[in-house]
Tab-separated table of C-alpha atoms in Angstrom:
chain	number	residue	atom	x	y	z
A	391	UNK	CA	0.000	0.000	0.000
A	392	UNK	CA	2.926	2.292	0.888
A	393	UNK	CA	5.004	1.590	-2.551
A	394	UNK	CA	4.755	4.242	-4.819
A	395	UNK	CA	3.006	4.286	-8.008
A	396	UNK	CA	4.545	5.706	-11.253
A	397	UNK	CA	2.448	9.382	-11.214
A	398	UNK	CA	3.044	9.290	-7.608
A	399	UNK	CA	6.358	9.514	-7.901
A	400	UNK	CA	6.924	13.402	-9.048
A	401	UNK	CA	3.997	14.655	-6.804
A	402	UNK	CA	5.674	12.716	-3.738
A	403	UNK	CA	8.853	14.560	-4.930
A	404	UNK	CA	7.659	17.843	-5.263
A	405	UNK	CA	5.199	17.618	-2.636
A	406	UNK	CA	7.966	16.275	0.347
A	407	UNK	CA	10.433	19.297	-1.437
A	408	UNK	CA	7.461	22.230	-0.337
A	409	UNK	CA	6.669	20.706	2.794
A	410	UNK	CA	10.277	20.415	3.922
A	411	UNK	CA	10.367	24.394	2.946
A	412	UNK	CA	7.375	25.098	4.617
A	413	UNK	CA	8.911	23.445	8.052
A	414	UNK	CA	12.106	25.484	6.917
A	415	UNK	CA	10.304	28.457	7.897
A	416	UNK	CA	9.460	27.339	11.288
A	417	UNK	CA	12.857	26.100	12.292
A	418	UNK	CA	14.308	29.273	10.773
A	419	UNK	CA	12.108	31.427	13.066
A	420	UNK	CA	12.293	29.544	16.212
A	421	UNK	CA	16.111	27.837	16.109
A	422	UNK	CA	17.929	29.934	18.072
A	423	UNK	CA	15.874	29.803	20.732
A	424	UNK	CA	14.363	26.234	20.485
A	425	UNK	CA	17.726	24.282	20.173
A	426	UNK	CA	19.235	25.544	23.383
A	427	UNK	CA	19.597	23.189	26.653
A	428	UNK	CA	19.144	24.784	29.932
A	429	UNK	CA	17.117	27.682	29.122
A	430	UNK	CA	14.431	29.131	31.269
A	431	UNK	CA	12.910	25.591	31.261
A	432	UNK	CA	11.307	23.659	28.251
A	433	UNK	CA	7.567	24.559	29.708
A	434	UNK	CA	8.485	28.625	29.390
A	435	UNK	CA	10.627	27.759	25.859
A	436	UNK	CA	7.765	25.928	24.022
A	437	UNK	CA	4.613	26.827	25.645
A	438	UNK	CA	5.262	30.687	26.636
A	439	UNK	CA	6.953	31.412	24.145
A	440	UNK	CA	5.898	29.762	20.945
A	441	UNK	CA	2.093	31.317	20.372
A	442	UNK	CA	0.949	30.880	16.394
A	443	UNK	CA	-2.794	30.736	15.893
A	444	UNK	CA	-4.219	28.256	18.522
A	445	UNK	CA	-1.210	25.636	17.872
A	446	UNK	CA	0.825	24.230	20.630
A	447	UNK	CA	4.092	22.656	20.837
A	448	UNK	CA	3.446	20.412	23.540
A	449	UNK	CA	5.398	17.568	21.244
A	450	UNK	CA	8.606	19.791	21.234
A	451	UNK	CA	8.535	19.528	25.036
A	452	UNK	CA	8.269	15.547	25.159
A	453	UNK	CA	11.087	15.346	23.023
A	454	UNK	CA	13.217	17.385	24.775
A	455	UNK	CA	12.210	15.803	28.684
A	456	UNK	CA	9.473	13.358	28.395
A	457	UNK	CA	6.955	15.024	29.919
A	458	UNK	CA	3.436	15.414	29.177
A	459	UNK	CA	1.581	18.328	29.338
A	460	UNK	CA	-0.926	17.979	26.389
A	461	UNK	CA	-4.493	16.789	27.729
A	462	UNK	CA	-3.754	13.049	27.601
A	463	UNK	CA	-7.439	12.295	27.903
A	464	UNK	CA	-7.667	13.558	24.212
A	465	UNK	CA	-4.242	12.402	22.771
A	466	UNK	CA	-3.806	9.174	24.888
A	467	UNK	CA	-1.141	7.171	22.489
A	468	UNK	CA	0.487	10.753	21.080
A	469	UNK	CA	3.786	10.447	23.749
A	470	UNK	CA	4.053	6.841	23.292
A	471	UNK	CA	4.346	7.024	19.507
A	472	UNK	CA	6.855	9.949	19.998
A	473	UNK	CA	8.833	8.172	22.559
A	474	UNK	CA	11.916	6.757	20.298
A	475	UNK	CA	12.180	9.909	18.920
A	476	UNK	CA	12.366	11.626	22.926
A	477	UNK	CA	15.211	8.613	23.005
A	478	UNK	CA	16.925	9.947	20.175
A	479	UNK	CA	16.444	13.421	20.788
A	480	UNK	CA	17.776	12.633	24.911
A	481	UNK	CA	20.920	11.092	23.411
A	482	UNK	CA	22.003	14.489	20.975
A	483	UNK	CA	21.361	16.923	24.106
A	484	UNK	CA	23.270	14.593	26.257
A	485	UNK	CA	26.275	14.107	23.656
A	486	UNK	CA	26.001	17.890	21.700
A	487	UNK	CA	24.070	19.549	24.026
A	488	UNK	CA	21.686	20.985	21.382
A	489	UNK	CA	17.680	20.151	21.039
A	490	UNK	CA	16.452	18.748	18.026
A	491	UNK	CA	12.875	18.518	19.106
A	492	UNK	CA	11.860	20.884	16.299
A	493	UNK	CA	14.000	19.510	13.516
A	494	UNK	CA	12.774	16.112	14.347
A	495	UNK	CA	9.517	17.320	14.622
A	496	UNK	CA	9.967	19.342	10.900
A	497	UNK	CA	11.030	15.572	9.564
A	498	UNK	CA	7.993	13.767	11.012
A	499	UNK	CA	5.949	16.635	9.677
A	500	UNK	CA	6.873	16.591	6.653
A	501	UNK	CA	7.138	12.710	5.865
A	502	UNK	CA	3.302	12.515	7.532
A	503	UNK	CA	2.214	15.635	4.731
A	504	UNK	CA	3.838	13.497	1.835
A	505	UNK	CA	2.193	10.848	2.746
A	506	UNK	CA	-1.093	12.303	3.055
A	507	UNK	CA	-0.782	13.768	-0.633
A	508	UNK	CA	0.078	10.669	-1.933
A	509	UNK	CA	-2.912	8.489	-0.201
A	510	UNK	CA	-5.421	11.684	-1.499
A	511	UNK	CA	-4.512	11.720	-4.876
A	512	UNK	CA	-4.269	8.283	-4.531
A	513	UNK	CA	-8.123	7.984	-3.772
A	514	UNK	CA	-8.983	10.618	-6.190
A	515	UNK	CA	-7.374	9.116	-9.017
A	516	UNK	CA	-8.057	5.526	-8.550
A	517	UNK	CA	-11.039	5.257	-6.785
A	518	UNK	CA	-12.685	7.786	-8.050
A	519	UNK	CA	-11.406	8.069	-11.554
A	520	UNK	CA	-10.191	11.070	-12.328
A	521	UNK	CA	-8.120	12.672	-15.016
A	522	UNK	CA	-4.546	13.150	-13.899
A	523	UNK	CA	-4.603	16.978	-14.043
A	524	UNK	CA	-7.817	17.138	-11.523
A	525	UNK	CA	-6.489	14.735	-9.204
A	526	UNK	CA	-3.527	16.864	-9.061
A	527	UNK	CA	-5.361	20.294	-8.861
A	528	UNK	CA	-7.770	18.825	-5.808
A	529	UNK	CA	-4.718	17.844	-4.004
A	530	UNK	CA	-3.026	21.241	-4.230
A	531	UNK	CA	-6.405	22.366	-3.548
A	532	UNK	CA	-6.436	20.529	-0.058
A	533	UNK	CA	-2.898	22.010	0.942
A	534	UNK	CA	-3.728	25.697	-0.307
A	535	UNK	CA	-5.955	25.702	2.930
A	536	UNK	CA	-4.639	27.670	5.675
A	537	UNK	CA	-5.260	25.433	8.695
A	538	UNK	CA	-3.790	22.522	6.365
A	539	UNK	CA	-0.926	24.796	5.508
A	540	UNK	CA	-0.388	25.493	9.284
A	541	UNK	CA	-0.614	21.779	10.341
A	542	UNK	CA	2.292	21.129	8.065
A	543	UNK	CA	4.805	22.724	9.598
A	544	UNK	CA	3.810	23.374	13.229
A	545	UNK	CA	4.967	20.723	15.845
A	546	UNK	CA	1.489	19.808	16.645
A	547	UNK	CA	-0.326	16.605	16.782
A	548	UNK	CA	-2.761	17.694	13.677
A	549	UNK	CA	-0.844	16.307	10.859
A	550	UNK	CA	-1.033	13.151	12.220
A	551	UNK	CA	-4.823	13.132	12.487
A	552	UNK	CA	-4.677	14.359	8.573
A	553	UNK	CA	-2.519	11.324	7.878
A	554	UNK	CA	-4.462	8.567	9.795
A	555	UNK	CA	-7.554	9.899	8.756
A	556	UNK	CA	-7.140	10.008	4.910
A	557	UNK	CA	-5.457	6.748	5.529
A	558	UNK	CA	-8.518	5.129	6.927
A	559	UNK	CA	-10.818	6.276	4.493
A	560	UNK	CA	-8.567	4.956	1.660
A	561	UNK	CA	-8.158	1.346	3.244
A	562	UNK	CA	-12.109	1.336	3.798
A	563	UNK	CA	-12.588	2.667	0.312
A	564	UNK	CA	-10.179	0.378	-1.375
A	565	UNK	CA	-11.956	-2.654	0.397
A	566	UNK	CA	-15.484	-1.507	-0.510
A	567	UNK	CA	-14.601	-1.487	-4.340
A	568	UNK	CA	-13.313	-4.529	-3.684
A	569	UNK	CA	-16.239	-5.996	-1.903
A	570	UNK	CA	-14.233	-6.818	1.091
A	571	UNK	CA	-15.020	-6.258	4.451
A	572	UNK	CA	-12.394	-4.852	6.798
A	573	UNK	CA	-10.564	-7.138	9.203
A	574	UNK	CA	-10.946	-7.023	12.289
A	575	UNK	CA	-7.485	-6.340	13.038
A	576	UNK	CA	-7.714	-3.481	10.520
A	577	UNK	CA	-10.081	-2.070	11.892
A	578	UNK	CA	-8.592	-2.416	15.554
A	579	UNK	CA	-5.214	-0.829	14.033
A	580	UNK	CA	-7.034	1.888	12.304
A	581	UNK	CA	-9.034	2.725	15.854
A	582	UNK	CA	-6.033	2.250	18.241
A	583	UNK	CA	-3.880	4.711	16.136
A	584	UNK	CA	-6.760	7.419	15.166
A	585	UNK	CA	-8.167	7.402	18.410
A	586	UNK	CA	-4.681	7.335	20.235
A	587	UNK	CA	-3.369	10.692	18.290
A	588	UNK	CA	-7.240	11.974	18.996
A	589	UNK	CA	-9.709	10.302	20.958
A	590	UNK	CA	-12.506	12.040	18.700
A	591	UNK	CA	-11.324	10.569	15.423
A	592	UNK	CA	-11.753	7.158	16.688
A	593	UNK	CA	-15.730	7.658	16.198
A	594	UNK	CA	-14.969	8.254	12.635
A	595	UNK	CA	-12.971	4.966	11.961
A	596	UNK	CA	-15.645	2.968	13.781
A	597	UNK	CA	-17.895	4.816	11.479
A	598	UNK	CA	-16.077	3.953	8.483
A	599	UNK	CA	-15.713	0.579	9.528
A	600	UNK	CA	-19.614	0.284	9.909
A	601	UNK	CA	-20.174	1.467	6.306
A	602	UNK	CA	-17.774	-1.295	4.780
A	603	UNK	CA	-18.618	-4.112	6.993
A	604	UNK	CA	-22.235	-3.885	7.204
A	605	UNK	CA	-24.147	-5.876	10.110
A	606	UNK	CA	-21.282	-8.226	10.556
A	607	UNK	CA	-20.142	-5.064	12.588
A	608	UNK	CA	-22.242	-5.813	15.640
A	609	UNK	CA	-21.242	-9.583	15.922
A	610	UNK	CA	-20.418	-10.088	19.893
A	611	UNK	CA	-16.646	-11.438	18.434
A	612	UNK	CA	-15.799	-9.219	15.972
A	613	UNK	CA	-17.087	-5.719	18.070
A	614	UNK	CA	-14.908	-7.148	21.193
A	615	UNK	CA	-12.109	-7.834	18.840
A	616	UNK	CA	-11.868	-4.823	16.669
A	617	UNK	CA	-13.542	-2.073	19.249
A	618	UNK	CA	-13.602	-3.117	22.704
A	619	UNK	CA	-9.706	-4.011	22.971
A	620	UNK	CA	-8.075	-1.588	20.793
A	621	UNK	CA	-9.876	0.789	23.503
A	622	UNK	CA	-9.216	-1.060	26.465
A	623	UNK	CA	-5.690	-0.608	25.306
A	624	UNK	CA	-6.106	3.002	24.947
A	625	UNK	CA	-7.597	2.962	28.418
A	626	UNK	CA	-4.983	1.129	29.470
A	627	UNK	CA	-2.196	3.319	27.799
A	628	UNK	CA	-3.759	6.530	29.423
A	629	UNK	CA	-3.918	5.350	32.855
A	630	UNK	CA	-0.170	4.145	32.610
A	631	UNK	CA	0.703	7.149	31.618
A	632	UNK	CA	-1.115	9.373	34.247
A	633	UNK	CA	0.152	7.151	37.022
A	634	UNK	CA	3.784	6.965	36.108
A	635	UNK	CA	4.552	10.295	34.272
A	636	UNK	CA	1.212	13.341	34.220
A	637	UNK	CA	0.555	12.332	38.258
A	638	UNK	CA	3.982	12.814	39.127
A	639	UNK	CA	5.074	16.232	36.595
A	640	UNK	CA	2.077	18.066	38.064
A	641	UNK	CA	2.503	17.318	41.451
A	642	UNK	CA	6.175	18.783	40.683
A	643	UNK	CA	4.629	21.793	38.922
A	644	UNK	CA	2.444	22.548	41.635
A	645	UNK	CA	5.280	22.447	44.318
A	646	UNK	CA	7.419	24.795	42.134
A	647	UNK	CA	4.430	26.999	41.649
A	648	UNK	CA	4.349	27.369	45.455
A	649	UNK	CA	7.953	28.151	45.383
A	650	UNK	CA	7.519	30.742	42.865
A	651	UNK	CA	4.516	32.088	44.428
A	652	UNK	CA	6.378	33.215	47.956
A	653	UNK	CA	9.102	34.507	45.735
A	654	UNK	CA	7.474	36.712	42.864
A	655	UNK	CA	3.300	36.816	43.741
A	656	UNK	CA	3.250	39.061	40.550
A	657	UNK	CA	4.305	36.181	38.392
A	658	UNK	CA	0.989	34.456	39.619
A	659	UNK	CA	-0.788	37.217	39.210
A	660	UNK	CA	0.073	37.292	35.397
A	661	UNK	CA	-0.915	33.670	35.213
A	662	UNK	CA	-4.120	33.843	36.978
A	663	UNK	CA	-5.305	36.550	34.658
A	664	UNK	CA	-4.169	34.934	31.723
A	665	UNK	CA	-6.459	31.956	33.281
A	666	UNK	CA	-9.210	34.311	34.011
A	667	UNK	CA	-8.982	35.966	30.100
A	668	UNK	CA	-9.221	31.911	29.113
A	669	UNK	CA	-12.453	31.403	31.033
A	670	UNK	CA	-13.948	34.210	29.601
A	671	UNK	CA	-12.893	33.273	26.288
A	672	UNK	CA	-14.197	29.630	26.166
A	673	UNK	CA	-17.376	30.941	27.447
A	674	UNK	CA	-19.682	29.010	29.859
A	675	UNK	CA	-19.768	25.037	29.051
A	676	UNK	CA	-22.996	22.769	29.337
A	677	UNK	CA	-21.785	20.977	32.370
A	678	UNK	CA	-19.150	20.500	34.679
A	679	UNK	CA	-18.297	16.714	34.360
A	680	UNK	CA	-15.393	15.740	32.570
A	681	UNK	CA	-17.056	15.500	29.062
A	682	UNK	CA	-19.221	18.390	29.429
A	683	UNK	CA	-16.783	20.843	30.608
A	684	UNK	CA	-14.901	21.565	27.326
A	685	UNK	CA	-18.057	22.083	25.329
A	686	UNK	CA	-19.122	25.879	24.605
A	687	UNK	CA	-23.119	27.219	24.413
A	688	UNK	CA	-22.376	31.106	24.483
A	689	UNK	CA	-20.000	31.294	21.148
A	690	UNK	CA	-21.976	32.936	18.251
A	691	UNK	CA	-22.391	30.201	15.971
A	692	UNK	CA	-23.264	31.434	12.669
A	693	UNK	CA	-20.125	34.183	13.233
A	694	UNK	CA	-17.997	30.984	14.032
A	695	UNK	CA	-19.188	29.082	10.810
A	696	UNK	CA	-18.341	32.181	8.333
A	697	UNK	CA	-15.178	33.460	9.866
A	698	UNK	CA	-13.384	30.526	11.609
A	699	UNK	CA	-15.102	27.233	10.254
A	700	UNK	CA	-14.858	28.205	6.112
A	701	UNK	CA	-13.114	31.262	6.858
A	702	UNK	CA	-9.685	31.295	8.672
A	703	UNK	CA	-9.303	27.704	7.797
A	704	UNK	CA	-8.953	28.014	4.286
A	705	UNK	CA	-7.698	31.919	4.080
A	706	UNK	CA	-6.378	34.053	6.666
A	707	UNK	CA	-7.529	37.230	7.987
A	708	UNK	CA	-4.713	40.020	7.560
A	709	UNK	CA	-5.823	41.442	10.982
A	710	UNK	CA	-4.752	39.418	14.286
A	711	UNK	CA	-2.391	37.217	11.938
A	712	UNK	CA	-1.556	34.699	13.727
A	713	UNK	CA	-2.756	35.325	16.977
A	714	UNK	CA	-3.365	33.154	19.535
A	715	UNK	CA	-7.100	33.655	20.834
A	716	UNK	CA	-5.957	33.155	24.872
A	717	UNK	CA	-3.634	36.022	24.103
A	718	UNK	CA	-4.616	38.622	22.213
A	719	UNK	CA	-6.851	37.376	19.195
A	720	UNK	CA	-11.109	37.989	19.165
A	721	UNK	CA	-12.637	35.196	19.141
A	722	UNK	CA	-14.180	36.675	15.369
A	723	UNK	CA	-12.353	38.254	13.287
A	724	UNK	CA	-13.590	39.810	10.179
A	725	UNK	CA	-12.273	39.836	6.253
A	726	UNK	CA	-11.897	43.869	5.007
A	727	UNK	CA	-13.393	42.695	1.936
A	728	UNK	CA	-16.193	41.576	0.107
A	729	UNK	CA	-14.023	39.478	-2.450
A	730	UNK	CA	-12.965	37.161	0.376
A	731	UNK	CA	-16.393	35.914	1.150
A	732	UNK	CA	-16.975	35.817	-2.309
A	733	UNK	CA	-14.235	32.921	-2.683
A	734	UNK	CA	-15.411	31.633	0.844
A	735	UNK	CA	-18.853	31.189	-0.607
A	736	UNK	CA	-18.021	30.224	-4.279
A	737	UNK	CA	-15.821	27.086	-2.204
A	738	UNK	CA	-18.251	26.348	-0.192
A	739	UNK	CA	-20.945	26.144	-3.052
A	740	UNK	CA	-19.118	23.442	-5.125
A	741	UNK	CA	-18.449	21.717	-1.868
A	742	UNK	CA	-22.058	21.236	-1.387
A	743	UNK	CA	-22.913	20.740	-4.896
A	744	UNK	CA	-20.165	18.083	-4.800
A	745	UNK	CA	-21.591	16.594	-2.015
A	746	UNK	CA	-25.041	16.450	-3.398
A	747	UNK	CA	-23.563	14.665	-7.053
A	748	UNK	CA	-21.751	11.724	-4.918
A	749	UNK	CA	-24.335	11.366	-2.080
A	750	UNK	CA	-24.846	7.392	-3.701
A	751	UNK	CA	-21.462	6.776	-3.404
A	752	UNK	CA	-20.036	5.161	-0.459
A	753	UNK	CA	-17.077	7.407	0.076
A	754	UNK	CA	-18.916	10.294	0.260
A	755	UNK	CA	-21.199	8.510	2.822
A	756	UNK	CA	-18.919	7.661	4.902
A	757	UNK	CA	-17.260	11.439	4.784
A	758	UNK	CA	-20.963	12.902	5.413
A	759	UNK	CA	-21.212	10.907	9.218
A	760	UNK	CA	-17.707	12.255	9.743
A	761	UNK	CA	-18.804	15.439	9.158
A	762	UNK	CA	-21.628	14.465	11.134
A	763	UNK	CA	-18.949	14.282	14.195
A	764	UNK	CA	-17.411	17.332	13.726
A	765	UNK	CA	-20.956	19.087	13.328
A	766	UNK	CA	-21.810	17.594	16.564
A	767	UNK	CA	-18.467	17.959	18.673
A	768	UNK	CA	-18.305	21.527	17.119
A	769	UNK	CA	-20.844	23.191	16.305
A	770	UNK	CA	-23.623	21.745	18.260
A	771	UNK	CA	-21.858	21.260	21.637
A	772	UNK	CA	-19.196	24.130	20.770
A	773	UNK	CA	-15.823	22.197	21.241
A	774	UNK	CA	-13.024	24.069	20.375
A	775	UNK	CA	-15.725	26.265	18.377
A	776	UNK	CA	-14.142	29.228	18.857
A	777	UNK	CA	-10.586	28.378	17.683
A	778	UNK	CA	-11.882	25.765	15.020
A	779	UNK	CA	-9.617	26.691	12.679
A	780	UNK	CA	-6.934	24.504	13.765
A	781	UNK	CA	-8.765	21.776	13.586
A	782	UNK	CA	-9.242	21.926	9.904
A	783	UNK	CA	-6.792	18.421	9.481
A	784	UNK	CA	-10.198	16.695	10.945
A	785	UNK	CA	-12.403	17.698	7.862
A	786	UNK	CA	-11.174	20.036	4.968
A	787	UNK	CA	-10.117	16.745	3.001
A	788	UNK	CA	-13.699	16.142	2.524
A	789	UNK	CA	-14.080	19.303	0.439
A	790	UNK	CA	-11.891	18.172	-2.729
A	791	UNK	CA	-13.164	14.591	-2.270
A	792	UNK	CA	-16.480	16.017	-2.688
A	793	UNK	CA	-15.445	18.042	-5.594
A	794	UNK	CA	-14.188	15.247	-7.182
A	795	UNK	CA	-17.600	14.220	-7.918
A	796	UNK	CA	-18.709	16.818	-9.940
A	797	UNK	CA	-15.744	16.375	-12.674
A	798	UNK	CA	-17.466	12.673	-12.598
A	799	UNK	CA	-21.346	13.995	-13.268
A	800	UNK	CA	-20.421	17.383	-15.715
A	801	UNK	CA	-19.891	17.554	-19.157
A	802	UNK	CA	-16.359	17.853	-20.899
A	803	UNK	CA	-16.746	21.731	-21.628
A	804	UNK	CA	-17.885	22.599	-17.928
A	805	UNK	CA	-15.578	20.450	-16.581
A	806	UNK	CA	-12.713	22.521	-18.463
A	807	UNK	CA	-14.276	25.556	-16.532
A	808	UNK	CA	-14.153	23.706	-13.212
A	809	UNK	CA	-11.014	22.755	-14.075
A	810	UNK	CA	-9.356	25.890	-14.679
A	811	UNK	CA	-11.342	27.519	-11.607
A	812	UNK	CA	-9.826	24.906	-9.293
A	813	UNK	CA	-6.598	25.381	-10.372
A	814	UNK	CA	-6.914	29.421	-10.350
A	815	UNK	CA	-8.539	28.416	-6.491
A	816	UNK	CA	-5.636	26.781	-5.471
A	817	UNK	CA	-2.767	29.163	-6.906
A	818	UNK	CA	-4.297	32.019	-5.137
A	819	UNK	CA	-4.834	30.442	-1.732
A	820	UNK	CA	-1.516	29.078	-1.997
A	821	UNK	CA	0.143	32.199	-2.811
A	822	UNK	CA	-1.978	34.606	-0.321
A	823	UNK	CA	-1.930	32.026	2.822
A	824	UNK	CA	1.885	31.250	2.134
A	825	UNK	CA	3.173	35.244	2.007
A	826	UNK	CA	1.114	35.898	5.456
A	827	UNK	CA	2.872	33.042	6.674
A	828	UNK	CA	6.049	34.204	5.229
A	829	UNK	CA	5.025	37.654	6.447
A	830	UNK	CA	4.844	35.920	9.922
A	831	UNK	CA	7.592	33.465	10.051
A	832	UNK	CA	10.397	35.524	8.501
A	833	UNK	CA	11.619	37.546	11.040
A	834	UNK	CA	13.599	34.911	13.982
A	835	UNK	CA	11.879	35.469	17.133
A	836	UNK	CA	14.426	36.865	20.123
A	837	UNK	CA	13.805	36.429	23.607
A	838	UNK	CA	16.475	37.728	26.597
């Protein structure tokens, strides 16, 4: 599955060649300060320092001490998959004394991106059928997007999701043309992995797996065997970790909070109404059990939809670049022209009219009850509404998948139109996403 085809071959090439670029950026802005040992402590380096849209480098900081402070319940096998690399990364500080967290972290970034390119165009070209030149054009389509963009070449968890996610829908797909059913070990593989990077994505391979395997799904052996223990391992996994390494690093944090408190009480201060600005920000959640308290009812929604959901995740907004929203960023932000919710609405039409042309088809199914999820999680309970453009890896695949379908239903002159406007799409998102990012990433950060 991995073994590259013929046409892969240049677009893996050229696609691993911008991605690597696109990470260059990052390490050029932040490598002075993120490959030093000793300084100020890795929580201050990475977390305090490091603030680009809502991203975190919470990965940079396992690498460089093993320590978790992402929310485990949510990413439950992300530090175990990046624990040879914290090996590796242990062993050059030791022997060079320099951090490679975010040069390791640009690698597996930009391997993970390739990838992901190859497995889309992949599924647009032989599973749906198209020409060459519109399988190409909806890929570059896909990675035009700014929260894709973003994903990329920040050392976040979300390229991972995009990876394991476009994954699973090609291994489903490829065994419902086949008229296969998954395996069960596929399908416990698929969930351990998706769910492990994020815990929400594992409803959308047990969704896929539904689709393909019919009502041999709910047999007692094969629902044990390919959901029940891939998440008992999970479970497992988590509570390992919390005992032996999250228990024990906040315990430390909270006795050298203490320390710091009888020392400097303004530097509490500072964090309490940073805290404070967070509450307000999240806005008041549905409940206060653990499941409840992350969701969101007082975020505008339609606002949210327009400027975060189809707005800053495809194009950016020239005000606030950047920003992250527990710092200094509104939670809406609004384009200063007309022309960019022209192309906001002109995507989001053929998305829908995509989605309505392949509504028979089983891929397309299967990518409607994962938008279901999101819709749900999102917009309906307000998760991470309010900074959902960073979450873009979780869905905006769907959009030139859907597309995809219309090339199949129109005409050969219309298609040439759709064509051309696709390509035209993607140059210009490309170009106006990548110079704000440029615009952003150029100048190296300096801290005293």
């Amino acid at each position: 599955m991995f073994k590259l085809r013929k046409e892969e071959k240049p677009l893996a090439l050229v696609a691993f060649l911008v991605f690597a670029l696109q990470n260059a950026l990052t390490v050029y802005k932040y490598h002075d300060l993120f490959t030093r040992v000793g300084f100020r402590g890795y929580w201050v380096l990475f977390h305090e320092i490091f603030h680009v849209s809502g991203f975190d480098a919470y990965s940079c900081i396992y690498l460089s001490n093993g320590k978790i402070y992402y929310e485990l319940s949510r990413h439950p096998l992300f530090g175990p998959l990046l624990a040879p690399f914290y090996w590796l990364n242990d062993a050059i500080i030791k022997q060079f004394d320099f951090n490679a967290a975010i040069y390791i972290m640009a690698l597996l970034l930009t391997l993970s991106a390739t990838l992901s390119a190859v497995l889309l165009f992949r599924i647009l070209r032989s599973h749906i059928g198209l020409k060459l030149i519109d399988a190409l054009a909806l890929t570059a389509l896909l990675f035009s997007f700014a929260s894709i963009m973003l994903a990329v070449m920040l050392p976040d968890h979300f390229c991972c999701s995009l990876l394991l996610l476009v994954l699973t829908l090609y291994i489903a797909n490829d065994h419902h043309l086949k008229g296969e059913a998954l395996a069960w070990w596929q399908s416990a593989l698929l969930l351990l992995f998706t769910a492990g990077i994020t815990i929400s994505n594992g409803a959308k391979t047990m969704l896929a797996d539904l689709f393909c395997t019919g009502k041999a799904f709910f047999k007692p052996r094969r629902l044990l065997l390919a959901c029940v223990l891939p998440l008992g391992i999970l479970g497992a996994a988590l509570y390992a970790q919390y005992t032996l390494q999250l228990l024990p690093r906040e315990q430390e944090s909270a006795r050298i909070e203490a320390q710091v408190q009888k020392m400097n009480p303004n530097a509490i201060k500072k964090s309490t109404a940073h805290e404070a600005r967070k509450e307000r920000i999240i806005g008041k959640p549905m409940g206060n059990d653990p499941v409840l308290k992350w969701t969101d009812k007082d975020t505008p929604r339609l606002s949210c939809v327009v400027e975060n959901v189809f707005g800053e995740s495809i194009m950016l907004h020239r005000e606030h670049l950047l920003e992250d929203l527990f710092i200094s960023r509104p939670v809406v932000v609004h384009y200063e022209h007309w022309l960019f919710y022209a192309v906001e609405a002109f995507l989001v039409l053929l998305f829908v009219v995509g989605l309505v042309f392949g509504l028979r088809q089983k891929l397309l199914q299967i990518c409607l009850a994962w938008l279901g999820v999101d819709f749900v999680l999102h917009i309906i309970m307000g998760f991470g509404l309010n900074e959902a453009y960073i979450m873009g890896t979780h869905w905006l695949f769907i959009i030139p998948l859907a597309m995809a379908f219309l090339f199949k239903k129109m005409p050969a002159k219309p298609a040439l139109v759709l064509r051309f406007s696709i390509v035209a799409l993607a140059l210009l998102l490309y170009i106006y996403n990548l110079c704000l990012v440029f615009q952003f990433m150029s100048h190296p950060l300096t801290v005293g």
